[in-house]
PDB file of C-alpha atoms and ligand atoms in Angstrom:
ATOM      1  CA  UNK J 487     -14.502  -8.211   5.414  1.00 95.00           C
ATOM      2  CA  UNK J 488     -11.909  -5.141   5.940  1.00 97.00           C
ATOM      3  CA  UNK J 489      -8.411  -5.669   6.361  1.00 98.00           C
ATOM      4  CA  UNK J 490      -5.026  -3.764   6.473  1.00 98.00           C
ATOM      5  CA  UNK J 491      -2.104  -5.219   4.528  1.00 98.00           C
ATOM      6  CA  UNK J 492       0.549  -3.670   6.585  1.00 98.00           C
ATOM      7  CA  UNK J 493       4.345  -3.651   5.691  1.00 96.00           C
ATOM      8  CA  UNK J 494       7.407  -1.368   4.701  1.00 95.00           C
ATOM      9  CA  UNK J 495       7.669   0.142   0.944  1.00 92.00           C
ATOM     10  CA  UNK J 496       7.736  -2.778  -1.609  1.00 90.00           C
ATOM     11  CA  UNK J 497       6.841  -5.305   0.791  1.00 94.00           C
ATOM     12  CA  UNK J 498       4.165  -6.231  -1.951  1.00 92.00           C
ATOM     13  CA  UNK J 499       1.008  -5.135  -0.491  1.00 95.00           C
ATOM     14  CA  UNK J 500      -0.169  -3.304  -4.070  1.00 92.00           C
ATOM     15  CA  UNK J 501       0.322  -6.332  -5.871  1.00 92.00           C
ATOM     16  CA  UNK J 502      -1.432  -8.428  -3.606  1.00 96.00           C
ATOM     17  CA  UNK J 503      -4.680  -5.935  -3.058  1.00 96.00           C
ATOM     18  CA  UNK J 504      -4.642  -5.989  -6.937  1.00 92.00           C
ATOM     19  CA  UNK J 505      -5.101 -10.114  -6.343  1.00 94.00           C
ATOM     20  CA  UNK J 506      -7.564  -9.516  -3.714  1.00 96.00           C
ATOM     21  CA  UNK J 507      -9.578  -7.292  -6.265  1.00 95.00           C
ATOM     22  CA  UNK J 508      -9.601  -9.471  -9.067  1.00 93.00           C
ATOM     23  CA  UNK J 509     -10.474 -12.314  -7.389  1.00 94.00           C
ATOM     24  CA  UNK J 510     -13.376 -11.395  -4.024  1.00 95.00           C
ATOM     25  CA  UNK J 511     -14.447  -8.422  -5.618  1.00 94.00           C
ATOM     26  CA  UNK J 512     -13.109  -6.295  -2.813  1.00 97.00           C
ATOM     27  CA  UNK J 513     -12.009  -2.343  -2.885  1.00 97.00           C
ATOM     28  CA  UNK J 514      -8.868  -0.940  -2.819  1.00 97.00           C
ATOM     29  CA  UNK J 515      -7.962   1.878  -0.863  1.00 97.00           C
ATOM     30  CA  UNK J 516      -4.082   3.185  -1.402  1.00 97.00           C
ATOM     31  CA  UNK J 517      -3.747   6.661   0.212  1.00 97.00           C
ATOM     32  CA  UNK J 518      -0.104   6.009  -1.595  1.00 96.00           C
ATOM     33  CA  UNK J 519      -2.469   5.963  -5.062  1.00 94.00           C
ATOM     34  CA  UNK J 520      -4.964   8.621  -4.542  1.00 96.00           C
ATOM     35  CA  UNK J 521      -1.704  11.258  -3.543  1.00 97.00           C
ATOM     36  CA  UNK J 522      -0.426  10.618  -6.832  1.00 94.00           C
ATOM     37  CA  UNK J 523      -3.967  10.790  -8.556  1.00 94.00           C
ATOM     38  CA  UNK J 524      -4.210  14.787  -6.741  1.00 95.00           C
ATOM     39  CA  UNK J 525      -0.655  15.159  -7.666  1.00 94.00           C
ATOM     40  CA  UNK J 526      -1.047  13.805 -11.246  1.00 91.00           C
ATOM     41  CA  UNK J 527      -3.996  16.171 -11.792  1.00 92.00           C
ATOM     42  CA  UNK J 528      -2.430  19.230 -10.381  1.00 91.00           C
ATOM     43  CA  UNK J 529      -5.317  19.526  -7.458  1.00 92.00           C
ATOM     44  CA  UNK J 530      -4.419  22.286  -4.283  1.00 92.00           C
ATOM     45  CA  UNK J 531      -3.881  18.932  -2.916  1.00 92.00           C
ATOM     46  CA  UNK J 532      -1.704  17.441  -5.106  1.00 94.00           C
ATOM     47  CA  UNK J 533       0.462  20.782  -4.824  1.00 94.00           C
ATOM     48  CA  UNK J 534       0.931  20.208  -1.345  1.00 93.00           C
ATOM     49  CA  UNK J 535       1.542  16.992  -0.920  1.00 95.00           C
ATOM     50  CA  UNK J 536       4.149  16.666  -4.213  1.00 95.00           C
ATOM     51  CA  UNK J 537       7.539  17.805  -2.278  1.00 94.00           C
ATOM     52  CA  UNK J 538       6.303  15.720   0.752  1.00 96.00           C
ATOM     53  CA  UNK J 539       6.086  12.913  -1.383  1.00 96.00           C
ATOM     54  CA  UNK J 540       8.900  12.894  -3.643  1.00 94.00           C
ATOM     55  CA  UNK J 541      11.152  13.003  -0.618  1.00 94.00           C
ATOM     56  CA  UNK J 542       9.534  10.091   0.855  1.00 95.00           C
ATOM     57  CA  UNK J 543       8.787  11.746   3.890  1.00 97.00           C
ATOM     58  CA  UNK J 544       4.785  11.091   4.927  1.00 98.00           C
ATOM     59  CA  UNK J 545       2.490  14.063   4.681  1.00 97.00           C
ATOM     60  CA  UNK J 546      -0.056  14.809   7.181  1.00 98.00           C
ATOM     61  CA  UNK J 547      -2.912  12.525   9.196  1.00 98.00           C
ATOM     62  CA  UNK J 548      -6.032  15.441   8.527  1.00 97.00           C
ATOM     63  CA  UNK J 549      -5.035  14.859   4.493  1.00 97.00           C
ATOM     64  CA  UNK J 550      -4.372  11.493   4.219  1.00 98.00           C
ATOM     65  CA  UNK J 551      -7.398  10.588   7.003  1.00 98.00           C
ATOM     66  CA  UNK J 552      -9.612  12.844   4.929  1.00 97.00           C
ATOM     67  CA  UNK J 553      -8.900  10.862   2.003  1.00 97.00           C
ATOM     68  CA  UNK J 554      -9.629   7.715   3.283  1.00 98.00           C
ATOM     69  CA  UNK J 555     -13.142   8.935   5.185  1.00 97.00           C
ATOM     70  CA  UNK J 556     -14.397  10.107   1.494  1.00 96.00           C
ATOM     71  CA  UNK J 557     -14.037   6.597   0.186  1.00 97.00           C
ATOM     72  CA  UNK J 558     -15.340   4.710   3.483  1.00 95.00           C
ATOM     73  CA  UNK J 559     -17.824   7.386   3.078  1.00 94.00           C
ATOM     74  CA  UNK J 560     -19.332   6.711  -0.016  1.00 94.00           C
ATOM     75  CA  UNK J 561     -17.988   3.526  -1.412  1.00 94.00           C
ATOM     76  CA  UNK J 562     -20.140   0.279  -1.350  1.00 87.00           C
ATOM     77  CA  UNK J 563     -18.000  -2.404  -1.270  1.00 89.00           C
ATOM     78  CA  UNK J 564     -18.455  -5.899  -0.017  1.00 86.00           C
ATOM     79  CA  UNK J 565     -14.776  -5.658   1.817  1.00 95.00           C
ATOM     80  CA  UNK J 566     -12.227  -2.500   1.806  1.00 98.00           C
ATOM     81  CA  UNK J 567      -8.229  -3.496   1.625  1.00 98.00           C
ATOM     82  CA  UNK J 568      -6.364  -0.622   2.997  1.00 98.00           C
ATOM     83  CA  UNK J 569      -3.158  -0.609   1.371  1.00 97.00           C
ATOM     84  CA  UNK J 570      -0.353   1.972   2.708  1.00 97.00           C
ATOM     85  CA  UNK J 571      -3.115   3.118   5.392  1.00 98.00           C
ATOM     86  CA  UNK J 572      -3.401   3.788   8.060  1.00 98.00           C
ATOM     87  CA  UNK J 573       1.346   4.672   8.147  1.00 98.00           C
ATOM     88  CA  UNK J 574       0.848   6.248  12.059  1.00 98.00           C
ATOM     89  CA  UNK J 575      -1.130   5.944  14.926  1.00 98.00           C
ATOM     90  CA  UNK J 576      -2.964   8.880  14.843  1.00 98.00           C
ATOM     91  CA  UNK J 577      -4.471   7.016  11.475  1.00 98.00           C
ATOM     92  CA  UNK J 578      -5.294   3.777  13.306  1.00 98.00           C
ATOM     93  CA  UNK J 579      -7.294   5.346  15.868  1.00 98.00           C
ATOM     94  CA  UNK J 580      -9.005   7.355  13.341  1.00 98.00           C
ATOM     95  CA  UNK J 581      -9.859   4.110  10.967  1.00 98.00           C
ATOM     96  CA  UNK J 582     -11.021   2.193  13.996  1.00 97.00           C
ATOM     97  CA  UNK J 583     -13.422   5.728  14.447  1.00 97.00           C
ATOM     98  CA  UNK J 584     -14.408   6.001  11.096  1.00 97.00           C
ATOM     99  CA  UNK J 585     -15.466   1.946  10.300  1.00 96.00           C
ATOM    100  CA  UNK J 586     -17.345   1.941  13.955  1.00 96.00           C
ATOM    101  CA  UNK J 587     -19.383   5.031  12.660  1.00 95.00           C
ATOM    102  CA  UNK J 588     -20.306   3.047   9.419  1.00 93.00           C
ATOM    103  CA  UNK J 589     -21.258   0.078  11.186  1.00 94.00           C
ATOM    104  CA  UNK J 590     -17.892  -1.865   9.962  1.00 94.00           C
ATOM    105  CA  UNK J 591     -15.401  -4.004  11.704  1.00 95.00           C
ATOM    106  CA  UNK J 592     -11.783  -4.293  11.134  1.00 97.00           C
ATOM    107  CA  UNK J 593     -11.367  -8.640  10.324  1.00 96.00           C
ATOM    108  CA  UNK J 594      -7.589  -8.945   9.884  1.00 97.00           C
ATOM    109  CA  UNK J 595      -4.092  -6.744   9.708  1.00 98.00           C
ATOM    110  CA  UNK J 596      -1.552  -8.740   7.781  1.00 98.00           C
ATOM    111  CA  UNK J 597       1.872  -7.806   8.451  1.00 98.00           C
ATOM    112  CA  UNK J 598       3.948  -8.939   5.091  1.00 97.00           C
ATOM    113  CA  UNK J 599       7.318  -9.228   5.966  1.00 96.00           C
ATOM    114  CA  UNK J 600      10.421  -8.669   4.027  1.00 93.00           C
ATOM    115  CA  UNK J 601      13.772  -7.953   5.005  1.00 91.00           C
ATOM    116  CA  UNK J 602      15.349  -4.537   4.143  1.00 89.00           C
ATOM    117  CA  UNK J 603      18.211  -5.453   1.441  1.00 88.00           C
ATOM    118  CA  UNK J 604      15.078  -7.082  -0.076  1.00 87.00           C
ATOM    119  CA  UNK J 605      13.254  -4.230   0.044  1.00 89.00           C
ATOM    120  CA  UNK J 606      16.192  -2.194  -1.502  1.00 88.00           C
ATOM    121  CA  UNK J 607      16.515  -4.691  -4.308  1.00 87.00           C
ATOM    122  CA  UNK J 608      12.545  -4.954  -5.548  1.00 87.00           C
ATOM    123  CA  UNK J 609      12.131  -1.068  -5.443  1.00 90.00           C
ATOM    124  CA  UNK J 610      15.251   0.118  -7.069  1.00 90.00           C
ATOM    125  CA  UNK J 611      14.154  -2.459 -10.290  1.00 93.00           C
ATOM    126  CA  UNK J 612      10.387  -1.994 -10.206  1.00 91.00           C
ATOM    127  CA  UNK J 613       8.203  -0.099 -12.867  1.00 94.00           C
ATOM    128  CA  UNK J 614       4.715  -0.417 -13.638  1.00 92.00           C
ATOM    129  CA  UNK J 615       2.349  -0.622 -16.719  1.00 94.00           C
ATOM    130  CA  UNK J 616       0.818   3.103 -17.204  1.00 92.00           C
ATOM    131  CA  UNK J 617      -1.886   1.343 -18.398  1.00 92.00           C
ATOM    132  CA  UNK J 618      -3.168  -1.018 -15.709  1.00 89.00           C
ATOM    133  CA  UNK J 619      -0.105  -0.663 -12.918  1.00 87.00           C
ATOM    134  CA  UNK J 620       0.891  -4.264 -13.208  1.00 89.00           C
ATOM    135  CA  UNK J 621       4.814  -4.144 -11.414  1.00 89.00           C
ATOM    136  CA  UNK J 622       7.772  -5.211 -13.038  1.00 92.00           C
ATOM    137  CA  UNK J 623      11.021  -5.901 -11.922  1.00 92.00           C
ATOM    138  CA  UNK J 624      14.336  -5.245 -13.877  1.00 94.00           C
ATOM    139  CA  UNK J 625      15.615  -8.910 -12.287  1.00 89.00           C
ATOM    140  CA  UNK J 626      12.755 -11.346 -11.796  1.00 88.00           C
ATOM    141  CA  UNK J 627       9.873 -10.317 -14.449  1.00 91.00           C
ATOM    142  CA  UNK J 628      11.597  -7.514 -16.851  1.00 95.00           C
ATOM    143  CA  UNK J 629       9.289  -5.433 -19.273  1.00 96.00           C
ATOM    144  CA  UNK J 630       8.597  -7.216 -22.013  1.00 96.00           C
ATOM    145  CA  UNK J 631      10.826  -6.173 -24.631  1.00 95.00           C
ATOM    146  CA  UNK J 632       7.605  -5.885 -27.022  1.00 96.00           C
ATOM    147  CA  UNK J 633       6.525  -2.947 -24.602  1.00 96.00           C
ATOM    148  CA  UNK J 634       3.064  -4.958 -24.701  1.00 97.00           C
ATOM    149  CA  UNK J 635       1.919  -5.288 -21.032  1.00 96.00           C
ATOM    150  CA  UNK J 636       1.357  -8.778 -20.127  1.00 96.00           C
ATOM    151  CA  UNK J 637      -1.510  -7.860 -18.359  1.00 93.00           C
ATOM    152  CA  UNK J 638      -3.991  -5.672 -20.385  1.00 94.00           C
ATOM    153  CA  UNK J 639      -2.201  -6.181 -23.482  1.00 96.00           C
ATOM    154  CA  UNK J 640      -1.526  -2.390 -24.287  1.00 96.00           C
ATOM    155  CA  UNK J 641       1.791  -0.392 -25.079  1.00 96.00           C
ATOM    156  CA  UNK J 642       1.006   2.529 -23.075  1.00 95.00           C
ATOM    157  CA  UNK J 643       4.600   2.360 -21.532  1.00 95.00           C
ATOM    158  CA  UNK J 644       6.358   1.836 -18.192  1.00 96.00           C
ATOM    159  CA  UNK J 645       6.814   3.917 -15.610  1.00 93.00           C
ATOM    160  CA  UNK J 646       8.983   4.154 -12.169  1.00 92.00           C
ATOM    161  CA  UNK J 647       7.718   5.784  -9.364  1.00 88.00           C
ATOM    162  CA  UNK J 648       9.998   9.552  -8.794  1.00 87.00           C
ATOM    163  CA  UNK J 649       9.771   8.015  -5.598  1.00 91.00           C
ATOM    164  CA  UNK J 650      11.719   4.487  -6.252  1.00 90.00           C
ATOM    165  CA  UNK J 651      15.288   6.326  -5.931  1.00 89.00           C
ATOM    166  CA  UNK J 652      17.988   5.069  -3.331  1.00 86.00           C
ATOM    167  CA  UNK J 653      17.213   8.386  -1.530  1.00 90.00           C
ATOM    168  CA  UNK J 654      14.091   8.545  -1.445  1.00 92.00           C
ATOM    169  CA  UNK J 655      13.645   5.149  -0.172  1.00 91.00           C
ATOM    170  CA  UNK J 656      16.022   5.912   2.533  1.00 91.00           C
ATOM    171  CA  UNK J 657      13.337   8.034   3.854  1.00 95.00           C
ATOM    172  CA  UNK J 658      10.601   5.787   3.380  1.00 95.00           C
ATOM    173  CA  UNK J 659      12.603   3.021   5.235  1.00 94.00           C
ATOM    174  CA  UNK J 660      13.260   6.094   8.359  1.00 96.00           C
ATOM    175  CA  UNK J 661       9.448   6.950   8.418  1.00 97.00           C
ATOM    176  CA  UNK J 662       8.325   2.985   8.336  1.00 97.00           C
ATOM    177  CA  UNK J 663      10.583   1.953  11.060  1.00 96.00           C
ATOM    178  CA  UNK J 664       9.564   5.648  12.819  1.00 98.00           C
ATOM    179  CA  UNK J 665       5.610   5.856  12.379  1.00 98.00           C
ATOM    180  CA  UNK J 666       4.469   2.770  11.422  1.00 98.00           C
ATOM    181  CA  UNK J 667       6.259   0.115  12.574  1.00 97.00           C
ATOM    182  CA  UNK J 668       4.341   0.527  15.778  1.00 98.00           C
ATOM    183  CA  UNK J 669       1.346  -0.442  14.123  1.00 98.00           C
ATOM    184  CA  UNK J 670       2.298  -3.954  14.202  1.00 98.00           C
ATOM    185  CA  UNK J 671       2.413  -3.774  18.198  1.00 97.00           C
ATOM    186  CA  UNK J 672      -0.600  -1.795  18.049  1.00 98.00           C
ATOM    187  CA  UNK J 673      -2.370  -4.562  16.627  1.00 98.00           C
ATOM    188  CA  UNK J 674      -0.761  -7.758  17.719  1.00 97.00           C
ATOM    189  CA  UNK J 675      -1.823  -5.989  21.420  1.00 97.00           C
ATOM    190  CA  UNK J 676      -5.488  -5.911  20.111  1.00 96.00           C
ATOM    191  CA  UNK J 677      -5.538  -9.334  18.818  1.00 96.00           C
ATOM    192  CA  UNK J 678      -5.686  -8.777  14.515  1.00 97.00           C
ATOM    193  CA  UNK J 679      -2.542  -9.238  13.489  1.00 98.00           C
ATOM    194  CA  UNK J 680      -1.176 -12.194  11.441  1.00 98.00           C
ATOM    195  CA  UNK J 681       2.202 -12.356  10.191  1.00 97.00           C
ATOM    196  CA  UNK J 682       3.204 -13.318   6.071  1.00 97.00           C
ATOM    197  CA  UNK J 683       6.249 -13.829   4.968  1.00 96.00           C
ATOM    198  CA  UNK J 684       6.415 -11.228   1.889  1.00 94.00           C
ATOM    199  CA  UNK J 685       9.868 -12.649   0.549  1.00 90.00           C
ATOM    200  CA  UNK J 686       8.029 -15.430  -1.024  1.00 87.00           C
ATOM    201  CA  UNK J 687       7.101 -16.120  -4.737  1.00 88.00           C
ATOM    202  CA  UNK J 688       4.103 -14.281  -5.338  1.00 89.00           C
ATOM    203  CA  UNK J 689       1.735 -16.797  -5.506  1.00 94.00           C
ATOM    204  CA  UNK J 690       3.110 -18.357  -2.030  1.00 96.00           C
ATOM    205  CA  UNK J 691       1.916 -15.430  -0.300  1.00 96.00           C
ATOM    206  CA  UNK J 692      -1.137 -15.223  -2.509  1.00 97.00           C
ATOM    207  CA  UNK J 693      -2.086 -18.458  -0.934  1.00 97.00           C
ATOM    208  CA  UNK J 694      -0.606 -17.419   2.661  1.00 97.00           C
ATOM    209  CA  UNK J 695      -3.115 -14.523   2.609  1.00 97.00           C
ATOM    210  CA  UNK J 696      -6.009 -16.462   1.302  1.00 97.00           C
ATOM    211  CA  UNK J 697      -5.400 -18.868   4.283  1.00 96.00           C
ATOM    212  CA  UNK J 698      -5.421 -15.892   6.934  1.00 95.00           C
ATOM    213  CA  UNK J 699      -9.114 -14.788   5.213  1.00 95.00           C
ATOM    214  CA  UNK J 700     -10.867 -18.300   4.539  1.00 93.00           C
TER     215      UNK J 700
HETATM  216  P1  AMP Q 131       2.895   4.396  -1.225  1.00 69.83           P
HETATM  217  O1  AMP Q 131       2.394   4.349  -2.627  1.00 69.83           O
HETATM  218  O2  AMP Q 131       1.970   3.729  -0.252  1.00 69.83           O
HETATM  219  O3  AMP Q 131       4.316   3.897  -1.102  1.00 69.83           O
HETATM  220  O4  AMP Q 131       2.913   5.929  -0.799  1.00 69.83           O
HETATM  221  C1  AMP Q 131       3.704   6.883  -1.503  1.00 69.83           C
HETATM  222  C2  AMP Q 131       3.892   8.145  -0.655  1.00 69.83           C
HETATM  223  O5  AMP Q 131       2.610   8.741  -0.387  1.00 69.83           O
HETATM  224  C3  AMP Q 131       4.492   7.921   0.723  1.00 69.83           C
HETATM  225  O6  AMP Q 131       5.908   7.861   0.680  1.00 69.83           O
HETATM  226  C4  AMP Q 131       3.966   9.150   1.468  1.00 69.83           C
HETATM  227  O7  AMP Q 131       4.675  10.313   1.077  1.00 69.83           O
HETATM  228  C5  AMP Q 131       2.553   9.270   0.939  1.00 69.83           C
HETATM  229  N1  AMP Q 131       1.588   8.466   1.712  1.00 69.83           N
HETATM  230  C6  AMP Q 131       0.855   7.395   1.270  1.00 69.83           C
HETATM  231  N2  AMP Q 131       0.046   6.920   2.223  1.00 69.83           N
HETATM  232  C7  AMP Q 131       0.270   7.694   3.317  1.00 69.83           C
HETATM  233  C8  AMP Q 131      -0.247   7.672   4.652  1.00 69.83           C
HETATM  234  N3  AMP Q 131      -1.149   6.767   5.037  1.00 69.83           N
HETATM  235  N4  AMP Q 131       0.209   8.622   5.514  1.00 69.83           N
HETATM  236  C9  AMP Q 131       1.113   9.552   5.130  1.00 69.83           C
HETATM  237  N5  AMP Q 131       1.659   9.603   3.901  1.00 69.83           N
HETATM  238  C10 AMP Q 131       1.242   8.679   2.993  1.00 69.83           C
END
């Protein structure tokens, strides 16, 4: 089974792929994730993309399209979640391309949805475990003051995204509403979208998703 989770910055899609992971074995694939991985490790790639990134803005459908056909590619996985992918519809069109050539079927878009002084709130007080990315939030589940993740149970420290800044996410906001937004007409009009709502506890819209997959 393949399926989008579709939905503006820190709607919670990463948190909930890293559920879908843990628990039916499926893959991962943040375009969001494997920028910062190029950027990280100072790739021609990661050059390029950096500025584009840290002002939010979204780089370009041949990079972040050639990302993702490397992984469908070459990855076996019993189920891929694309997470942050495809942001236009240029992307779309190529994902519904690239999983017909493999053979692959698109089973369900879930649009999580969260309102935007939500959205403001959970990015602007998130950080995340260098170690194993679990997310924190400065409100509802601060760092524990032991600096021992309560995940993997290491102290490699916690980091926030150059990206989570108020201006940043200003742009992020511009591009959803711009680019992707459209995806959710895009794929009501096709039939394989299903609504969440993201503003839940996180283990409501555990269970919501579960319910759209079972
Ligand atoms: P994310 O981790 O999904 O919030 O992505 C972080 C940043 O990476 C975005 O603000 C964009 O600059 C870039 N990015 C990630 N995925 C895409 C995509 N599918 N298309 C264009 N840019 C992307």
């Amino acid at each position: 089974m393949n399926i989008i989770l579709l939905g503006p910055p820190g709607a919670g899609k990463g948190t909930q792929a890293r559920f879908l992971v843990e628990e039916r074995g499926m893959v991962q694939l943040s375009t969001g994730d494997m920028l910062r991985a190029a950027k990280d490790s100072g790739t021609e790639m990661g050059k390029i993309v950096a500025d584009v990134m840290a002002r939010g803005a979204l780089v370009t459908d041949d990079i972040v399209i050639g990302l993702i056909r490397e992984q469908i590619e070459t990855v076996k996985s019993n189920g891929f979640i694309f997470d942050g992918f495809p942001r236009t519809l240029a992307q779309a069109d190529a994902l519904n391309d690239l999983l017909a050539e493999e053979g692959e079927t698109l089973d369900a878009v879930i649009e999580m949805e969260v309102d935007d002084e939500a959205l403001v709130a959970r990015i602007t007080a998130r950080s995340t475990c260098a170690g194993c990315g679990e997310v924190y939030n400065d409100n509802t589940k601060p760092v524990p003051a032991d600096g021992i993740c309560t995940n993997c149970g290491e102290s490699k420290g916690f980091t926030r995204r150059a990206d989570d800044n108020e201006e940043s996410l200003k742009t992020r906001l511009m591009e959803y509403y711009k680019k992707t937004s459209p995806l959710i007409g895009y794929y009501y009009a096709k039939g394989q979208l299903t609504k969440v709502n993201g503003l839940g506890e996180m283990a409501t819209v555990k269970a919501d998703i579960a319910t759209v997959l079972d």
